[in-house]
Every structure is written in structure tokens, then in C-alpha cells.
Amino acid sequence: MVTLHVKDRTKQSGKLAGKLAGTQDVEEAPSRGFWLRPYALFKRVPAKIEQDDALDQLGSEASADTKAGGKPPWLLISFMLMVLVPALASFLYFVGIASDQYTAEARFAVRSLSDSGLGERVDTGLMNMQAAPQDAYVVTSFIHSAEILRRLKGEIDYRTIFTDPNADYWSRFDPKGSEEDFLKYWDQHVTSYIDGPSGIVTLTVRTFRPEDSVKLANAILQQSEKLVNEITLRARDDLLASFRNEVTRTKANYLDALNDFNGFQQKSGLLSPDVQAKQAGKLLTGLVAQKLELETRLFVLKESDGSDSPRYKQMQRAKDSLDGQIQDMQSQLVGSGNNSLVNVIAGFSKLETNRQVSEKLYEAARRNYDLAFAAVSRKALYLTVFVPPALPQDALYPKRIVSPFLILLGLLVFWATLCLIWASVEDHML
């Protein structure tokens, strides 16, 4: 088939040469004589048309042959543009342009001094606050939030640290960037990792100067410790709020009952009506005994001397006096008036009972509050830093060899994937 194609091409070239030769002969015909010029003009136009058609046909066949046997090396060009050039650019950046970044690392844990159980139980039921595993996650979430940036704003100028003009353009932060943009940049340079089984948190801070890394790491630890203390105090206040309210209420009731009791004592003029009643009872008993003795003596005297004797009359007057005293004493003890000891004792007993009940309730509420406070104190959270940030000596970032190699590998995989996709598309087009 190749031989036939070459023969056909030779024939076509020969025909074209013949046509061109014929045209030349026709064009030279007018020089042979003037009388042949019209014939030459008549023959020139068809010959010219045939010449152009032959040239177009030959050109199209030549271009088809060029496409068939001389395709541009698109595979090599795409490999250079998509793999070699970006990989070379990344290598030049990481080796010669990228600024050194120093890393300060700290390790801490969020712990609680809680007991496994309580030795004493609170009457109203104390809520059990255990140190949950999410306490460490709360701290790490706080480290990557906008709240810590707001708190650090008055402690340290973190924007100046990351907008250092001595750092390269692609590593430092744009001073005109918004707070949202800086938070994304912050997450790239401040990282935290939690070890699940142990709950240990590893904090890593990466800046352009060693002292800035240590200073920023210490500031983050201080704010995290403040957050843990706030969580502890808030939980303590929430747990103790009901107990504190109960103590306040029972204390107010006890003070009111005590004031009422003291007012009643001042109004009645009695320190203790029970003691007064006992003393009055003893006095009444003595008066009754004296009356009985006088009545006995009067009866004997009347039987012996008569009722007209002066002694009898004197003893009768003494008896009448005793009867008056006994009647008055009985009126003070069991009379119907408000000043009788019976009514005074009734009011006094009511106020005394109210005072005693209020006092017992206040003591119980106070005891419950003390027990709850002790239990919550044993369950307080603490942030324990056991590996403080140290001043770094060497720059761990950027990875000047590993990073370009990984970029090259990624670009190579991406380019190979695109080539496979394009080959699959071409196969489906056939």
C-alpha cells in the first residue's frame, strides 16, 4: 500500500508538471507571432484554473501527510507545564525564598480532683459533677476560636507577630486582612492535638522568631487556664445556687421568728413564761398550804374559845388576806385576760416553736450548703502544664526538601490522572 501511494503521488506530480509545462507553452505562444495571440489568450484561462486546482489538491494532500506523520508533542508540553514548571517553582520558593518558622510546643492536661464517691450525702440531693472527657475538647475549641483572639488583644500584639515585614510575602499575613481571614491564618500556625486515651493536649505555635513563639504559647496557656477557672466557678455557682438560695430563705425566716420572739418577751415583760408559771405555781401552793393551816387553827380556836375572841378575829383576817392572794394568783395563772400566764404561755410557745423550727431549717440548709461546697471543691477542674514551651533553636518549618517533593508527587499524580481520562475519552470517540 505504501508503494501504490508513492506511485500515485509520482503520477500526480507528473501531471501537475505537465500542466505547468503546457501552460508555459501556451503563454510563450504569443511570442511566436501576433496572429496566435487570441488563441493564447483563449487557452490561458482554463490552463490557469487547472493549475490552481492542482496546487490546492497537492497542498491539501501535503498537509494531511503532515498531520498524519508530524503531530505536535502535546503530552510532553502538558507534562512540562503541569508538572515540571510548578515543581521547579515550588523548589525555588522553599529553598531560596521561604522564611524560617520556629515552633514552640507545650503539653498540658485538664484534670479534676474529684472523688469516686461522697462520704456524706446532702439531704436535698447534690448533683454529681464529674470531669468529662470533653473538657479538653472545650479548651482546644477555645484555642481555635475568635474568643481567644479577643482576649489576647489586650495581652499581646499577635497581628504584628504574623505580619513581620522580614518574612516572605507568601508566609506572612496581609495587614489589611479581616478578622475572619486572620482566624483561618491562625489555625494554620497554632495547632492543638488531643491524645484520646490520656487526654493530654499538645499545643504547637509557629512564628517567624523563636521568642515570639514562646511568648504567644505562654499567652495562649494563660488564657486557657483562665477559661478553665471560669468553667469551674460557673459550674460551682450553678450547682450551689439552689443551696445558697435555700440558706438565704431559711436565714430570713429564722431572723423574722427571732425578732417576733424577742418582741413578745419585751411586750410581756417575761423572759420565760414557763419559769414564771412554775414560780407562781410554787407560790400558790404555799399560799394554799398556809390557808389550810389557818383554817385548821381557826376551827380549833372556834371550838375552844368561840368566834368572838380577838385572836380568832385576827386569824380570820389573815385567812381572808390569803384568800385574796390565792384568788389573784389564780387569776394570773388561769384567768381569762390577755395577761394571764396561760395565754402568755400559749403565745410564747407558738413563737418559740416557730423560732426553733426556723433555726433547725436554717442549720440544715447551712449544713447542706457546706457539704455541697466541699463536694464541688473536690471536683474542680485544673489545667496542669507539665511541658512548658521552650525557646526553639532550629527552624522546623518550612520543609525545604520534603515539601517540594510532595508537591512534585501530587502534580505527577494529577497529570497522570488527566492523561488517563483524556485517553479514555479518545477511545470512546473512535
Coordinates of C-alpha atoms in Angstrom, one line a residue:
M1 CA 0.0 0.0 0.0
V2 CA 2.9 2.3 0.6
T3 CA 4.2 1.6 -2.9
L4 CA 0.9 2.4 -4.5
H5 CA 0.6 5.6 -2.6
V6 CA 4.1 6.7 -3.8
K7 CA 3.3 5.8 -7.4
D8 CA 0.1 7.8 -7.2
R9 CA 1.9 10.7 -5.8
T10 CA 4.5 10.5 -8.6
K11 CA 1.8 10.4 -11.2
Q12 CA 0.0 13.4 -9.7
S13 CA 3.3 15.3 -9.7
G14 CA 3.9 14.4 -13.2
K15 CA 0.5 15.5 -14.3
L16 CA 1.0 18.7 -12.4
A17 CA 4.4 19.2 -14.1
G18 CA 2.8 18.5 -17.5
K19 CA 0.0 21.0 -16.8
L20 CA 2.5 23.6 -15.8
A21 CA 4.6 22.9 -18.8
G22 CA 1.5 23.2 -21.1
T23 CA 0.7 26.5 -19.6
Q24 CA 4.1 27.7 -20.2
D25 CA 3.9 26.7 -23.8
V26 CA 0.7 28.5 -24.2
E27 CA 2.0 31.6 -22.6
E28 CA 5.0 31.5 -24.9
A29 CA 2.9 31.1 -27.9
P30 CA 2.2 34.8 -28.4
S31 CA 5.9 35.4 -28.9
R32 CA 5.9 33.3 -32.0
G33 CA 3.5 35.6 -33.8
F34 CA 0.9 38.2 -33.4
W35 CA -1.6 36.2 -35.2
L36 CA -1.5 33.5 -32.5
R37 CA -2.2 35.9 -29.5
P38 CA -6.1 35.4 -29.4
Y39 CA -5.6 31.7 -29.3
A40 CA -3.2 32.1 -26.5
L41 CA -5.5 34.3 -24.5
F42 CA -8.3 31.8 -25.1
K43 CA -6.2 28.9 -23.8
R44 CA -4.6 30.8 -20.8
V45 CA -7.7 30.9 -18.5
P46 CA -8.5 27.2 -18.4
A47 CA -4.9 26.3 -18.0
K48 CA -4.6 28.8 -15.1
I49 CA -7.7 27.3 -13.4
E50 CA -6.4 23.7 -13.8
Q51 CA -3.0 24.9 -12.3
D52 CA -4.7 26.3 -9.2
D53 CA -6.8 23.2 -8.7
A54 CA -3.7 21.0 -8.9
L55 CA -1.8 23.2 -6.4
D56 CA -4.7 23.1 -3.9
Q57 CA -5.0 19.4 -4.2
L58 CA -1.3 18.9 -3.7
G59 CA -1.3 21.3 -0.7
S60 CA -4.2 19.5 0.9
E61 CA -2.5 16.2 0.5
A62 CA 0.7 17.5 1.9
S63 CA -1.0 19.0 4.9
A64 CA -2.8 15.7 5.5
D65 CA 0.6 13.9 5.4
T66 CA 2.0 16.4 7.9
K67 CA -0.9 15.7 10.3
A68 CA -0.6 12.0 9.9
G69 CA 3.2 11.8 10.5
G70 CA 4.1 15.0 12.4
K71 CA 1.8 15.6 15.4
P72 CA 3.0 18.2 17.9
P73 CA 4.2 16.6 21.3
W74 CA 1.2 17.7 23.4
L75 CA 2.0 15.1 26.0
L76 CA 5.4 16.5 26.6
I77 CA 4.2 20.0 26.6
S78 CA 1.4 19.3 29.2
F79 CA 4.0 17.4 31.4
M80 CA 6.3 20.4 31.4
L81 CA 3.5 23.0 32.0
M82 CA 1.6 21.0 34.7
V83 CA 4.4 19.1 36.5
L84 CA 7.9 20.3 35.8
V85 CA 7.4 24.1 35.9
P86 CA 5.2 24.2 39.1
A87 CA 7.6 21.7 40.8
L88 CA 10.6 23.8 39.9
A89 CA 8.9 27.0 41.1
S90 CA 8.0 25.3 44.4
F91 CA 11.5 24.1 44.8
L92 CA 12.9 27.5 44.2
Y93 CA 10.5 29.0 46.7
F94 CA 11.1 26.6 49.5
V95 CA 14.8 26.5 49.1
G96 CA 15.6 30.2 48.4
I97 CA 12.6 32.4 49.3
A98 CA 10.6 30.8 52.2
S99 CA 11.3 32.3 55.6
D100 CA 12.3 30.2 58.6
Q101 CA 9.4 29.4 61.0
Y102 CA 10.2 28.4 64.6
T103 CA 8.0 26.1 66.6
A104 CA 7.2 26.2 70.4
E105 CA 5.5 23.2 71.9
A106 CA 3.6 22.9 75.2
R107 CA 1.8 20.0 76.7
F108 CA -1.0 20.2 79.3
A109 CA -3.9 18.2 80.6
V110 CA -7.3 19.2 82.1
R111 CA -7.8 17.3 85.3
S112 CA -10.2 17.2 88.2
L113 CA -9.6 16.3 91.8
S114 CA -13.0 14.6 92.1
D115 CA -13.5 11.7 94.4
S116 CA -15.1 8.4 93.4
G117 CA -17.9 8.9 95.9
L118 CA -19.1 11.2 98.7
G119 CA -18.6 10.3 102.4
E120 CA -21.7 12.3 103.3
R121 CA -24.9 12.7 101.4
V122 CA -26.8 16.0 101.1
D123 CA -30.4 15.8 102.2
T124 CA -31.8 17.5 99.1
G125 CA -29.6 15.6 96.6
L126 CA -26.3 17.0 95.3
M127 CA -25.7 17.0 91.6
N128 CA -22.6 14.9 90.8
M129 CA -20.1 16.9 88.6
Q130 CA -17.6 14.6 87.1
A131 CA -14.7 15.7 84.9
A132 CA -15.9 14.7 81.4
P133 CA -13.5 14.0 78.5
Q134 CA -15.0 16.9 76.6
D135 CA -13.3 19.3 79.0
A136 CA -10.1 19.1 76.9
Y137 CA -12.1 19.5 73.7
V138 CA -13.6 22.7 75.1
V139 CA -10.1 24.1 75.7
T140 CA -8.9 23.2 72.2
S141 CA -12.0 24.6 70.6
F142 CA -11.4 27.8 72.6
I143 CA -7.8 28.0 71.3
H144 CA -9.1 27.9 67.7
S145 CA -12.0 30.4 68.2
A146 CA -12.3 34.1 67.8
E147 CA -12.8 34.5 71.5
I148 CA -9.2 33.8 72.3
L149 CA -8.2 36.5 69.8
R150 CA -10.4 38.9 71.5
R151 CA -8.9 38.1 74.9
L152 CA -5.3 38.1 73.6
K153 CA -5.8 41.6 72.0
G154 CA -5.1 43.3 75.3
E155 CA -2.2 40.9 76.3
I156 CA -0.1 40.6 73.1
D157 CA 0.0 42.1 69.7
Y158 CA -0.4 38.9 67.7
R159 CA -1.0 40.6 64.4
T160 CA 2.4 42.2 64.5
I161 CA 4.0 38.8 65.0
F162 CA 2.4 37.3 61.9
T163 CA 2.8 40.5 59.7
D164 CA 6.5 40.7 60.2
P165 CA 7.9 42.5 57.1
N166 CA 11.1 40.4 57.3
A167 CA 9.1 37.3 56.4
D168 CA 8.4 36.4 52.8
Y169 CA 5.3 37.6 51.1
W170 CA 3.5 34.2 50.9
S171 CA 4.2 33.3 54.5
R172 CA 3.3 36.4 56.4
F173 CA -0.3 37.7 56.9
D174 CA -1.7 40.6 55.0
P175 CA -2.0 43.5 57.4
K176 CA -5.2 44.6 55.6
G177 CA -6.9 41.2 56.2
S178 CA -10.1 40.9 58.1
E179 CA -10.5 39.1 61.4
E180 CA -12.1 36.1 59.7
D181 CA -9.1 35.8 57.3
F182 CA -6.7 36.0 60.3
L183 CA -8.6 33.3 62.1
K184 CA -8.0 31.0 59.1
Y185 CA -4.3 32.0 59.2
W186 CA -4.3 31.4 63.0
D187 CA -5.5 27.9 62.5
Q188 CA -2.6 27.2 60.2
H189 CA 0.1 28.4 62.7
V190 CA -1.5 27.5 66.0
T191 CA -2.5 23.8 66.3
S192 CA -3.6 21.6 69.1
Y193 CA -3.9 17.8 69.3
I194 CA -5.6 15.7 71.9
D195 CA -4.4 12.2 72.8
G196 CA -7.7 10.3 73.3
P197 CA -6.7 7.7 75.9
S198 CA -4.7 10.0 78.1
G199 CA -6.4 13.3 77.4
I200 CA -3.1 15.1 77.0
V201 CA -3.3 18.2 74.8
T202 CA -0.3 19.2 72.7
L203 CA -0.1 22.9 71.7
T204 CA 2.1 23.9 68.8
V205 CA 2.8 27.6 67.9
R206 CA 4.7 28.5 64.8
T207 CA 6.0 32.0 64.2
F208 CA 8.9 33.7 62.4
R209 CA 11.0 34.3 65.5
P210 CA 11.8 32.0 68.4
E211 CA 10.9 34.4 71.2
D212 CA 7.6 35.2 69.6
S213 CA 6.7 31.5 69.5
V214 CA 7.4 31.1 73.2
K215 CA 5.6 34.4 74.2
L216 CA 2.5 33.5 72.2
A217 CA 2.4 30.0 73.5
N218 CA 2.5 31.3 77.1
A219 CA -0.2 33.8 76.4
I220 CA -2.4 31.0 75.0
L221 CA -1.8 28.8 78.1
Q222 CA -2.7 31.7 80.4
Q223 CA -6.0 32.4 78.6
S224 CA -6.8 28.7 78.6
E225 CA -6.2 28.4 82.3
K226 CA -8.5 31.4 82.9
L227 CA -11.2 29.7 80.8
V228 CA -10.9 26.5 82.9
N229 CA -11.2 28.6 86.1
E230 CA -14.2 30.3 84.7
I231 CA -15.8 27.0 83.8
T232 CA -15.1 25.7 87.4
L233 CA -16.6 28.9 89.0
R234 CA -19.6 28.9 86.7
A235 CA -20.3 25.2 87.4
R236 CA -19.8 25.8 91.1
D237 CA -22.2 28.8 91.1
D238 CA -24.8 26.8 89.1
L239 CA -24.6 23.8 91.5
L240 CA -24.6 25.9 94.6
A241 CA -27.3 28.4 93.5
S242 CA -30.2 26.4 94.9
F243 CA -28.4 25.7 98.2
R244 CA -27.4 29.3 98.5
N245 CA -31.0 30.4 97.9
E246 CA -32.2 27.9 100.5
V247 CA -29.8 29.2 103.0
T248 CA -30.8 32.8 102.3
R249 CA -34.5 32.0 102.6
T250 CA -34.2 30.0 105.9
K251 CA -32.0 32.6 107.4
A252 CA -34.5 35.3 106.7
N253 CA -37.3 33.2 108.2
Y254 CA -35.2 32.5 111.3
L255 CA -34.4 36.2 111.8
D256 CA -38.1 37.0 111.5
A257 CA -39.0 34.4 114.0
L258 CA -36.3 35.5 116.4
N259 CA -37.4 39.1 116.1
D260 CA -41.0 38.2 116.8
F261 CA -39.9 36.1 119.8
N262 CA -37.8 38.9 121.3
G263 CA -40.7 41.4 120.7
F264 CA -43.1 39.2 122.6
Q265 CA -40.7 38.9 125.5
Q266 CA -40.3 42.7 125.7
K267 CA -44.0 43.2 125.5
S268 CA -44.9 40.6 128.1
G269 CA -42.0 41.5 130.3
L270 CA -41.3 37.9 130.8
L271 CA -38.0 36.2 130.0
S272 CA -39.6 32.8 130.1
P273 CA -43.4 32.3 130.9
D274 CA -42.7 28.7 131.8
V275 CA -40.3 29.6 134.6
Q276 CA -42.8 32.3 135.7
A277 CA -45.6 29.8 135.8
K278 CA -43.5 27.4 137.8
Q279 CA -42.7 30.1 140.3
A280 CA -46.3 31.2 140.5
G281 CA -47.4 27.6 141.0
K282 CA -45.0 27.2 143.9
L283 CA -46.2 30.4 145.4
L284 CA -49.8 29.4 145.0
T285 CA -49.1 26.1 146.6
G286 CA -47.5 27.8 149.6
L287 CA -50.5 30.1 150.0
V288 CA -52.9 27.3 149.8
A289 CA -50.9 25.4 152.4
Q290 CA -51.0 28.5 154.7
K291 CA -54.7 28.8 154.2
L292 CA -55.3 25.2 155.1
E293 CA -53.2 25.7 158.2
L294 CA -55.1 28.8 159.3
E295 CA -58.4 27.1 158.6
T296 CA -57.4 24.3 160.9
R297 CA -56.3 26.6 163.7
L298 CA -59.5 28.7 163.2
F299 CA -61.6 25.6 163.6
V300 CA -59.8 24.6 166.8
L301 CA -59.9 28.1 168.2
K302 CA -63.6 28.4 167.4
E303 CA -64.4 25.2 169.2
S304 CA -62.4 26.2 172.3
D305 CA -62.8 29.9 172.7
G306 CA -65.5 30.9 170.3
S307 CA -65.6 33.2 167.4
D308 CA -65.7 36.4 169.4
S309 CA -62.1 36.3 170.7
P310 CA -59.6 38.8 169.3
R311 CA -57.2 36.0 168.3
Y312 CA -59.9 34.3 166.3
K313 CA -60.7 37.6 164.5
Q314 CA -57.1 38.2 163.8
M315 CA -56.6 34.8 162.3
Q316 CA -59.8 35.3 160.3
R317 CA -58.5 38.5 158.8
A318 CA -55.2 36.6 157.9
K319 CA -57.3 33.9 156.2
D320 CA -59.2 36.5 154.2
S321 CA -55.9 38.0 153.1
L322 CA -54.7 34.6 152.0
D323 CA -57.9 34.0 150.1
G324 CA -57.4 37.3 148.2
Q325 CA -53.8 36.4 147.3
I326 CA -54.8 33.0 146.2
Q327 CA -57.6 34.4 144.0
D328 CA -55.2 36.9 142.5
M329 CA -52.6 34.3 141.9
Q330 CA -55.2 32.0 140.2
S331 CA -56.3 34.9 138.0
Q332 CA -52.7 35.5 136.9
L333 CA -52.3 31.8 136.1
V334 CA -55.6 30.8 134.5
G335 CA -57.5 33.9 134.2
S336 CA -59.4 34.9 131.0
G337 CA -57.4 38.1 130.5
N338 CA -54.6 38.6 127.9
N339 CA -52.1 39.0 130.7
S340 CA -52.8 35.6 132.2
L341 CA -49.9 33.2 132.2
V342 CA -52.0 30.6 130.3
N343 CA -52.5 33.0 127.3
V344 CA -48.9 34.3 127.6
I345 CA -47.5 30.7 127.6
A346 CA -49.7 29.9 124.5
G347 CA -48.3 32.8 122.5
F348 CA -44.9 32.2 123.8
S349 CA -45.0 28.5 122.9
K350 CA -46.2 29.4 119.3
L351 CA -43.4 31.9 118.8
E352 CA -40.8 29.6 120.4
T353 CA -41.8 26.7 118.2
N354 CA -41.6 28.9 115.1
R355 CA -38.2 30.1 116.2
Q356 CA -36.9 26.6 116.9
V357 CA -38.2 25.2 113.5
S358 CA -36.8 28.2 111.6
E359 CA -33.5 27.7 113.4
K360 CA -33.4 23.9 112.6
L361 CA -34.2 24.6 108.9
Y362 CA -31.5 27.2 108.7
E363 CA -29.0 24.9 110.3
A364 CA -29.9 22.1 107.9
A365 CA -29.7 24.4 104.8
R366 CA -26.3 25.7 106.0
R367 CA -25.0 22.2 106.6
N368 CA -26.2 21.1 103.1
Y369 CA -24.5 24.2 101.6
D370 CA -21.3 23.4 103.3
L371 CA -21.4 19.8 102.1
A372 CA -22.2 20.8 98.6
F373 CA -19.4 23.4 98.6
A374 CA -16.9 20.8 99.8
A375 CA -18.1 18.3 97.2
V376 CA -17.9 20.8 94.3
S377 CA -14.4 21.9 95.5
R378 CA -13.2 18.3 95.3
K379 CA -14.5 18.2 91.7
A380 CA -12.9 21.5 90.5
L381 CA -11.1 21.5 87.1
Y382 CA -7.4 22.4 86.8
L383 CA -5.2 23.0 83.8
T384 CA -1.9 21.3 84.5
V385 CA 1.0 22.3 82.3
F386 CA 3.7 19.6 82.6
V387 CA 5.7 20.6 79.4
P388 CA 6.1 24.4 79.3
P389 CA 7.1 26.0 75.9
A390 CA 10.9 26.2 75.4
L391 CA 12.8 28.5 73.2
P392 CA 13.4 26.8 69.9
Q393 CA 16.9 26.6 68.5
D394 CA 16.3 25.4 64.9
A395 CA 13.6 26.3 62.4
L396 CA 11.5 23.2 61.8
Y397 CA 9.5 24.8 59.0
P398 CA 9.3 25.1 56.1
K399 CA 10.3 21.6 55.0
R400 CA 12.6 22.7 52.2
I401 CA 13.1 19.2 50.7
V402 CA 10.0 17.3 51.7
S403 CA 7.5 19.9 50.7
P404 CA 8.8 20.3 47.0
F405 CA 9.0 16.5 46.7
L406 CA 5.4 16.1 47.9
I407 CA 4.2 18.8 45.5
L408 CA 6.0 17.1 42.6
L409 CA 4.4 13.8 43.5
G410 CA 1.0 15.4 43.7
L411 CA 1.4 17.2 40.4
L412 CA 2.6 14.0 38.8
V413 CA -0.4 12.0 40.0
F414 CA -2.8 14.8 38.9
W415 CA -1.2 14.9 35.4
A416 CA -1.3 11.2 35.0
T417 CA -4.9 11.1 36.0
L418 CA -5.8 13.7 33.4
C419 CA -3.9 11.8 30.8
L420 CA -5.8 8.6 31.6
I421 CA -9.1 10.5 31.4
W422 CA -8.2 12.0 28.1
A423 CA -7.2 8.6 26.7
S424 CA -10.4 7.1 27.8
V425 CA -12.4 9.9 26.1
E426 CA -10.5 9.4 22.8
D427 CA -11.2 5.7 23.0
H428 CA -14.9 6.4 23.3
M429 CA -14.8 8.8 20.4
L430 CA -13.4 6.1 17.9

